[in-house]
Short mmCIF file of C-alpha atoms and ligand atoms in Angstrom, two decimals:
data_model
loop_
_atom_site.label_atom_id
_atom_site.label_comp_id
_atom_site.label_asym_id
_atom_site.label_seq_id
_atom_site.Cartn_x
_atom_site.Cartn_y
_atom_site.Cartn_z
CA MET A 1 142.00 121.91 91.96
CA ASP A 2 138.79 121.75 89.97
CA VAL A 3 136.20 121.13 92.69
CA GLY A 4 133.45 121.05 90.06
CA LYS A 5 135.07 118.06 88.29
CA ILE A 6 135.77 116.13 91.47
CA LEU A 7 132.20 116.57 92.58
CA ALA A 8 130.70 115.89 89.13
CA PRO A 9 129.45 112.38 90.02
CA LEU A 10 127.52 113.90 92.92
CA ARG A 11 125.50 116.13 90.62
CA GLU A 12 122.68 113.63 90.79
CA THR A 13 122.17 114.55 94.44
CA PRO A 14 121.48 118.28 94.37
CA THR A 15 120.99 118.76 98.13
CA LEU A 16 124.28 117.11 99.03
CA LEU A 17 126.11 118.99 96.33
CA ALA A 18 124.57 122.28 97.43
CA VAL A 19 125.76 121.63 100.97
CA ILE A 20 129.28 120.64 99.85
CA CYS A 21 130.13 123.39 97.40
CA MET A 22 126.95 125.52 97.19
CA SER A 23 126.90 125.02 93.44
CA ARG A 24 123.47 125.75 92.08
CA LYS A 25 121.90 124.56 88.88
CA ILE A 26 121.15 127.58 86.76
CA TYR A 27 118.57 127.67 84.00
CA ILE A 28 120.20 129.27 80.97
CA ALA A 29 119.77 128.82 77.20
CA GLY A 30 116.87 126.44 77.84
CA GLN A 31 118.72 124.05 80.11
CA LEU A 32 119.90 123.55 83.67
CA VAL A 33 123.68 123.80 83.97
CA PRO A 34 126.09 123.92 86.93
CA GLN A 35 126.63 127.44 88.25
CA GLU A 36 130.27 127.44 87.08
CA ASP A 37 129.14 126.83 83.50
CA ALA A 38 126.33 129.41 83.43
CA LYS A 39 127.80 132.22 81.35
CA ILE A 40 126.68 134.96 79.01
CA SER A 41 128.59 137.08 76.51
CA VAL A 42 130.28 140.31 77.59
CA TYR A 43 128.56 141.73 74.49
CA ASP A 44 125.12 141.04 75.96
CA HIS A 45 123.31 144.35 76.16
CA GLY A 46 121.92 143.32 79.52
CA LEU A 47 125.45 143.85 80.81
CA LEU A 48 126.54 146.66 78.50
CA TYR A 49 123.46 148.86 78.95
CA GLY A 50 121.27 147.29 81.64
CA ASP A 51 118.99 146.46 78.72
CA GLY A 52 116.69 143.77 80.07
CA VAL A 53 114.17 142.96 82.77
CA PHE A 54 114.02 140.85 85.91
CA GLU A 55 111.84 139.44 88.65
CA GLY A 56 112.48 138.44 92.24
CA LEU A 57 110.20 135.72 93.60
CA ARG A 58 109.98 133.64 96.77
CA SER A 59 109.24 130.01 97.33
CA TYR A 60 107.55 128.86 100.51
CA SER A 61 107.45 125.15 101.28
CA ARG A 62 108.62 124.42 97.69
CA LYS A 63 105.80 126.47 96.12
CA VAL A 64 106.53 129.75 94.35
CA PHE A 65 104.37 132.52 95.81
CA ARG A 66 102.12 134.27 93.27
CA LEU A 67 104.10 132.81 90.38
CA ALA A 68 101.60 133.77 87.66
CA GLU A 69 101.52 137.41 88.89
CA HIS A 70 105.32 137.72 88.87
CA VAL A 71 105.57 136.16 85.41
CA GLU A 72 102.85 138.44 84.07
CA ARG A 73 104.72 141.48 85.45
CA LEU A 74 107.94 140.20 83.84
CA PHE A 75 106.23 139.91 80.45
CA ASN A 76 104.67 143.36 80.88
CA SER A 77 108.08 144.86 81.74
CA ALA A 78 109.52 143.18 78.63
CA LYS A 79 106.69 144.42 76.43
CA ALA A 80 107.24 147.97 77.64
CA ILE A 81 110.89 147.84 76.49
CA TRP A 82 110.12 146.06 73.19
CA LEU A 83 111.79 142.87 74.34
CA THR A 84 110.27 139.61 73.13
CA ILE A 85 110.77 136.83 75.65
CA PRO A 86 111.40 133.65 73.65
CA MET A 87 108.85 131.54 75.52
CA THR A 88 105.24 131.73 76.67
CA GLN A 89 104.19 132.71 80.20
CA GLN A 90 103.22 129.07 80.82
CA GLU A 91 106.65 127.88 79.69
CA MET A 92 108.29 130.47 81.95
CA CYS A 93 106.27 129.25 84.94
CA ALA A 94 107.30 125.66 84.15
CA ALA A 95 110.99 126.64 83.82
CA ILE A 96 110.87 128.47 87.18
CA ASN A 97 109.28 125.46 88.91
CA GLN A 98 111.80 123.15 87.26
CA THR A 99 114.72 125.27 88.54
CA VAL A 100 113.32 125.41 92.09
CA ARG A 101 112.91 121.61 92.10
CA ALA A 102 116.36 120.96 90.59
CA ASN A 103 117.97 122.96 93.40
CA ASP A 104 115.80 121.38 96.08
CA ILE A 105 114.74 124.81 97.31
CA VAL A 106 112.15 124.69 100.09
CA ASP A 107 112.02 128.29 101.35
CA GLY A 108 114.07 130.37 98.97
CA TYR A 109 114.49 133.06 96.42
CA VAL A 110 114.17 132.95 92.65
CA ARG A 111 115.72 135.51 90.34
CA VAL A 112 114.60 135.58 86.72
CA VAL A 113 116.60 137.70 84.31
CA VAL A 114 115.87 138.33 80.64
CA THR A 115 118.56 140.20 78.74
CA ARG A 116 118.37 141.84 75.31
CA GLY A 117 121.00 139.38 74.06
CA THR A 118 124.30 139.78 72.25
CA GLY A 119 124.91 142.62 69.83
CA PRO A 120 127.61 145.00 68.62
CA LEU A 121 128.66 147.98 70.74
CA GLY A 122 126.08 150.74 70.39
CA LEU A 123 122.61 151.09 71.82
CA ASP A 124 120.55 149.69 68.94
CA PRO A 125 118.54 146.78 70.38
CA ASN A 126 117.50 145.74 66.85
CA LYS A 127 121.07 144.55 66.26
CA CYS A 128 120.86 142.15 69.21
CA SER A 129 119.91 138.51 68.96
CA ASN A 130 119.15 135.67 71.33
CA PRO A 131 117.67 137.28 74.44
CA GLN A 132 118.95 135.25 77.38
CA VAL A 133 116.53 133.81 79.92
CA ILE A 134 118.36 133.08 83.18
CA ILE A 135 116.74 131.59 86.28
CA ILE A 136 118.55 131.33 89.61
CA ALA A 137 116.98 129.52 92.57
CA ASP A 138 118.81 130.03 95.84
CA VAL A 139 118.31 130.61 99.52
CA ILE A 140 117.44 134.10 100.70
CA SER A 141 119.20 136.17 103.34
CA LEU A 142 116.54 137.94 105.33
CA TYR A 143 116.63 141.10 107.39
CA PRO A 144 117.74 140.18 110.93
CA PRO A 145 114.77 139.04 113.10
CA GLU A 146 115.36 141.98 115.52
CA LEU A 147 114.30 144.38 112.77
CA TYR A 148 110.90 142.68 112.56
CA GLU A 149 110.65 142.81 116.36
CA ARG A 150 111.69 146.41 116.83
CA GLY A 151 110.88 147.90 113.41
CA LEU A 152 113.05 149.74 110.90
CA GLU A 153 114.32 153.26 110.84
CA ILE A 154 114.26 154.78 107.36
CA VAL A 155 115.10 158.17 105.83
CA THR A 156 113.81 160.04 102.82
CA VAL A 157 116.66 160.61 100.38
CA SER A 158 117.50 163.31 97.86
CA VAL A 159 117.60 160.85 94.95
CA MET A 160 114.21 161.16 93.21
CA ARG A 161 112.39 158.06 91.88
CA THR A 162 112.63 158.00 88.09
CA HIS A 163 110.00 160.11 86.37
CA PRO A 164 107.49 157.73 84.71
CA ALA A 165 108.13 159.51 81.41
CA ALA A 166 111.87 158.80 81.72
CA LEU A 167 111.86 155.17 82.88
CA ASN A 168 108.56 154.05 84.31
CA PRO A 169 109.05 152.45 87.75
CA ARG A 170 106.41 149.89 86.70
CA ILE A 171 109.15 148.38 84.51
CA LYS A 172 111.38 146.11 86.59
CA SER A 173 114.38 146.75 84.37
CA LEU A 174 117.98 145.60 84.78
CA ASN A 175 118.91 149.23 85.28
CA TYR A 176 118.43 149.67 89.01
CA LEU A 177 120.92 152.52 89.47
CA ASN A 178 118.17 154.93 90.53
CA ASN A 179 117.36 152.68 93.49
CA ILE A 180 121.01 151.83 94.17
CA LEU A 181 121.91 155.53 94.48
CA ALA A 182 119.01 155.98 96.91
CA LYS A 183 120.10 152.89 98.84
CA ILE A 184 123.65 154.28 99.17
CA GLU A 185 122.30 157.56 100.52
CA GLY A 186 120.16 155.65 103.03
CA LEU A 187 123.08 153.45 104.10
CA GLN A 188 125.27 156.51 104.58
CA ALA A 189 122.60 157.81 106.96
CA GLY A 190 122.70 154.48 108.82
CA CYS A 191 119.43 153.09 107.40
CA ILE A 192 119.01 149.86 105.43
CA GLU A 193 116.01 151.19 103.52
CA ALA A 194 115.51 154.61 101.97
CA LEU A 195 112.25 156.31 101.07
CA MET A 196 112.13 157.97 97.65
CA LEU A 197 109.92 160.85 96.57
CA ASN A 198 108.57 161.25 93.06
CA HIS A 199 108.97 164.21 90.71
CA LYS A 200 106.05 165.96 92.45
CA GLY A 201 107.66 165.59 95.88
CA GLU A 202 105.12 162.91 96.87
CA ILE A 203 105.95 159.60 98.53
CA SER A 204 106.69 156.89 95.97
CA GLU A 205 108.36 153.82 97.44
CA CYS A 206 111.52 152.49 99.02
CA THR A 207 114.46 151.10 97.05
CA GLY A 208 113.12 147.55 97.08
CA ASP A 209 109.80 147.80 98.94
CA ASN A 210 106.42 149.51 98.72
CA ILE A 211 105.22 151.67 101.60
CA PHE A 212 101.96 151.68 103.57
CA LEU A 213 100.75 153.87 106.40
CA VAL A 214 97.90 153.63 108.87
CA ARG A 215 95.98 156.62 110.19
CA LYS A 216 92.82 156.48 112.28
CA GLY A 217 92.21 152.86 111.28
CA VAL A 218 92.51 153.48 107.51
CA LEU A 219 95.31 151.95 105.44
CA TYR A 220 96.97 154.23 102.88
CA THR A 221 99.47 153.54 100.11
CA PRO A 222 100.58 155.61 97.11
CA PRO A 223 98.73 154.85 93.85
CA ILE A 224 100.55 153.23 90.92
CA ASP A 225 100.65 156.58 89.09
CA ALA A 226 102.78 158.03 91.92
CA GLY A 227 105.56 156.24 89.99
CA ILE A 228 106.02 152.92 91.79
CA LEU A 229 106.47 149.25 91.06
CA GLU A 230 103.15 147.40 91.24
CA GLY A 231 104.40 145.22 94.06
CA VAL A 232 103.06 141.68 94.22
CA THR A 233 103.31 141.82 98.03
CA ARG A 234 101.61 145.25 98.01
CA GLN A 235 98.68 143.76 96.09
CA ALA A 236 98.50 140.74 98.42
CA VAL A 237 98.42 143.02 101.48
CA ILE A 238 95.71 145.24 99.95
CA GLU A 239 93.60 142.12 99.32
CA LEU A 240 94.21 140.81 102.86
CA ALA A 241 93.31 144.18 104.39
CA GLU A 242 90.11 144.49 102.35
CA LYS A 243 89.12 140.94 103.28
CA ALA A 244 89.63 141.86 106.94
CA GLY A 245 87.26 144.81 106.52
CA ILE A 246 90.00 147.46 106.63
CA LYS A 247 89.42 150.50 104.44
CA VAL A 248 92.28 150.87 101.92
CA ARG A 249 92.93 154.14 100.10
CA GLN A 250 95.43 154.52 97.25
CA ILE A 251 95.99 158.27 97.20
CA PRO A 252 98.99 160.61 96.79
CA LEU A 253 100.84 160.94 100.10
CA THR A 254 103.40 163.41 101.37
CA LYS A 255 106.22 163.22 103.91
CA HIS A 256 103.85 165.01 106.30
CA ASP A 257 101.35 162.12 106.00
CA VAL A 258 104.13 159.70 106.90
CA TYR A 259 105.30 161.74 109.90
CA ILE A 260 101.80 161.94 111.42
CA ALA A 261 100.86 158.32 110.67
CA ASP A 262 99.95 155.98 113.52
CA GLU A 263 101.84 153.14 111.81
CA VAL A 264 104.11 152.68 108.81
CA PHE A 265 105.24 149.43 107.21
CA LEU A 266 106.95 148.22 104.04
CA THR A 267 106.10 145.30 101.77
CA GLY A 268 108.26 143.37 99.32
CA THR A 269 109.14 139.88 98.19
CA ALA A 270 112.36 139.91 100.20
CA ALA A 271 111.14 141.89 103.25
CA GLU A 272 107.56 140.50 103.29
CA VAL A 273 105.82 142.88 105.75
CA VAL A 274 108.23 144.87 107.91
CA PRO A 275 107.28 147.58 110.45
CA VAL A 276 108.86 151.05 110.29
CA VAL A 277 109.13 152.92 113.59
CA LYS A 278 111.19 155.97 112.68
CA VAL A 279 111.24 158.16 109.57
CA ASP A 280 113.67 161.06 109.22
CA SER A 281 114.46 160.79 112.96
CA ARG A 282 110.77 161.16 113.88
CA ALA A 283 109.13 158.37 115.87
CA ILE A 284 106.06 156.99 114.10
CA GLY A 285 103.03 156.65 116.39
CA THR A 286 104.11 155.11 119.68
CA GLY A 287 107.58 154.38 118.27
CA GLU A 288 106.78 150.66 118.24
CA PRO A 289 105.29 148.38 115.57
CA GLY A 290 101.53 148.98 115.59
CA PRO A 291 98.58 146.56 115.85
CA MET A 292 97.44 146.77 112.21
CA THR A 293 100.99 146.12 111.01
CA ARG A 294 101.24 143.08 113.31
CA ASP A 295 97.84 141.81 112.17
CA LEU A 296 98.70 142.15 108.46
CA GLU A 297 102.11 140.55 109.03
CA LYS A 298 100.32 137.54 110.54
CA ARG A 299 97.77 137.37 107.75
CA PHE A 300 100.53 137.61 105.15
CA HIS A 301 102.52 134.76 106.72
CA ALA A 302 99.39 132.62 106.82
CA LEU A 303 98.80 133.39 103.13
CA THR A 304 102.33 132.31 102.17
CA ARG A 305 101.79 129.01 103.99
CA GLU A 306 98.44 128.26 102.40
N1 LIG B 401 109.52 148.53 94.79
C1 LIG B 401 110.68 148.25 94.18
C2 LIG B 401 111.46 149.34 93.56
C3 LIG B 401 111.14 146.92 94.13
O1 LIG B 401 112.28 146.64 93.51
C4 LIG B 401 109.18 146.26 95.38
C5 LIG B 401 108.77 147.57 95.37
C6 LIG B 401 108.29 145.22 95.99
O2 LIG B 401 107.64 144.46 95.00
P1 LIG B 401 107.26 142.93 95.23
O3 LIG B 401 106.62 142.52 93.96
O4 LIG B 401 108.53 142.17 95.52
O5 LIG B 401 106.33 142.89 96.37
C7 LIG B 401 110.37 145.91 94.74
C8 LIG B 401 110.82 144.49 94.72
C9 LIG B 401 116.37 141.92 94.95
C10 LIG B 401 114.90 141.96 95.03
O6 LIG B 401 116.93 140.86 94.76
C11 LIG B 401 114.22 143.14 94.78
C12 LIG B 401 112.84 143.14 94.85
C13 LIG B 401 112.15 142.00 95.16
C14 LIG B 401 112.84 140.83 95.40
C15 LIG B 401 114.23 140.80 95.34
O7 LIG B 401 116.99 142.97 95.10
N2 LIG B 401 112.21 144.32 94.60
#
């Protein structure tokens, strides 16, 4: 039975259709098509080599949070890998908004993918044509609410964050194996997030989140040159903290700094602001989410609802 065909007349009513068969409208090759019809070639180098870039964004009350910042980061990632995105940043913003509206997403998640395009087997990106721009707007599955109540336990893992001279973590590339290997190691230790060190043994970031710590009223986070993604949520939290009169220092940090912190929390588009109460089996501070974390969580939620 072809459910897609039977339900075709209902395509005009995206909410109803989404409820019935969860078919999304995907932006691909410049148009919105039903999920079942959104396809790319198996010769696309995005698939064959992870040759491409992506972004993960959130919409709150139908508005995409920090859209221009995410799109700018996407274009910067693309520039760093010599990938020309076949549209302007303004056109990309419009396409993202169009996809969110077409899927009637209120509070949801947007994934933008730009691949190198189709080419022969072999690494040479110059032999590829037609970079694919794909936009998916969907709902987001969040960490369980208890984790925000109680706080996360994380572990540092043996998998090192990529050396900036190998693949700069500032590039949000389609090759996420570095983070996936770290995530697996964390999961095997019973933790849903894993903390990665850089090539100097300093704290870098978690597999999909940036890290902050609080000590004696000062907020600390690793600098960009520690080899991290310039998180959009990280930047928003730094701005909120500074506005609230909190001193923020971006300096190299070690595991020791984390262990003796009064508070630790993570930031990311998916996680937002999430407290961490245990690192490598050591309780952080009182072992409960701390007051600055709670305050910044509140300020962040208010910001997303503005
Ligand atoms: N570090 C890494 C390695 C990330 O991948 C962040 C930090 C946080 O950055 P933002 O800009 O989100 O504050 C990320 C973000 C997904 C997904 O679908 C991944 C991210 C964000 C959203 C969705 O896996 N990573």
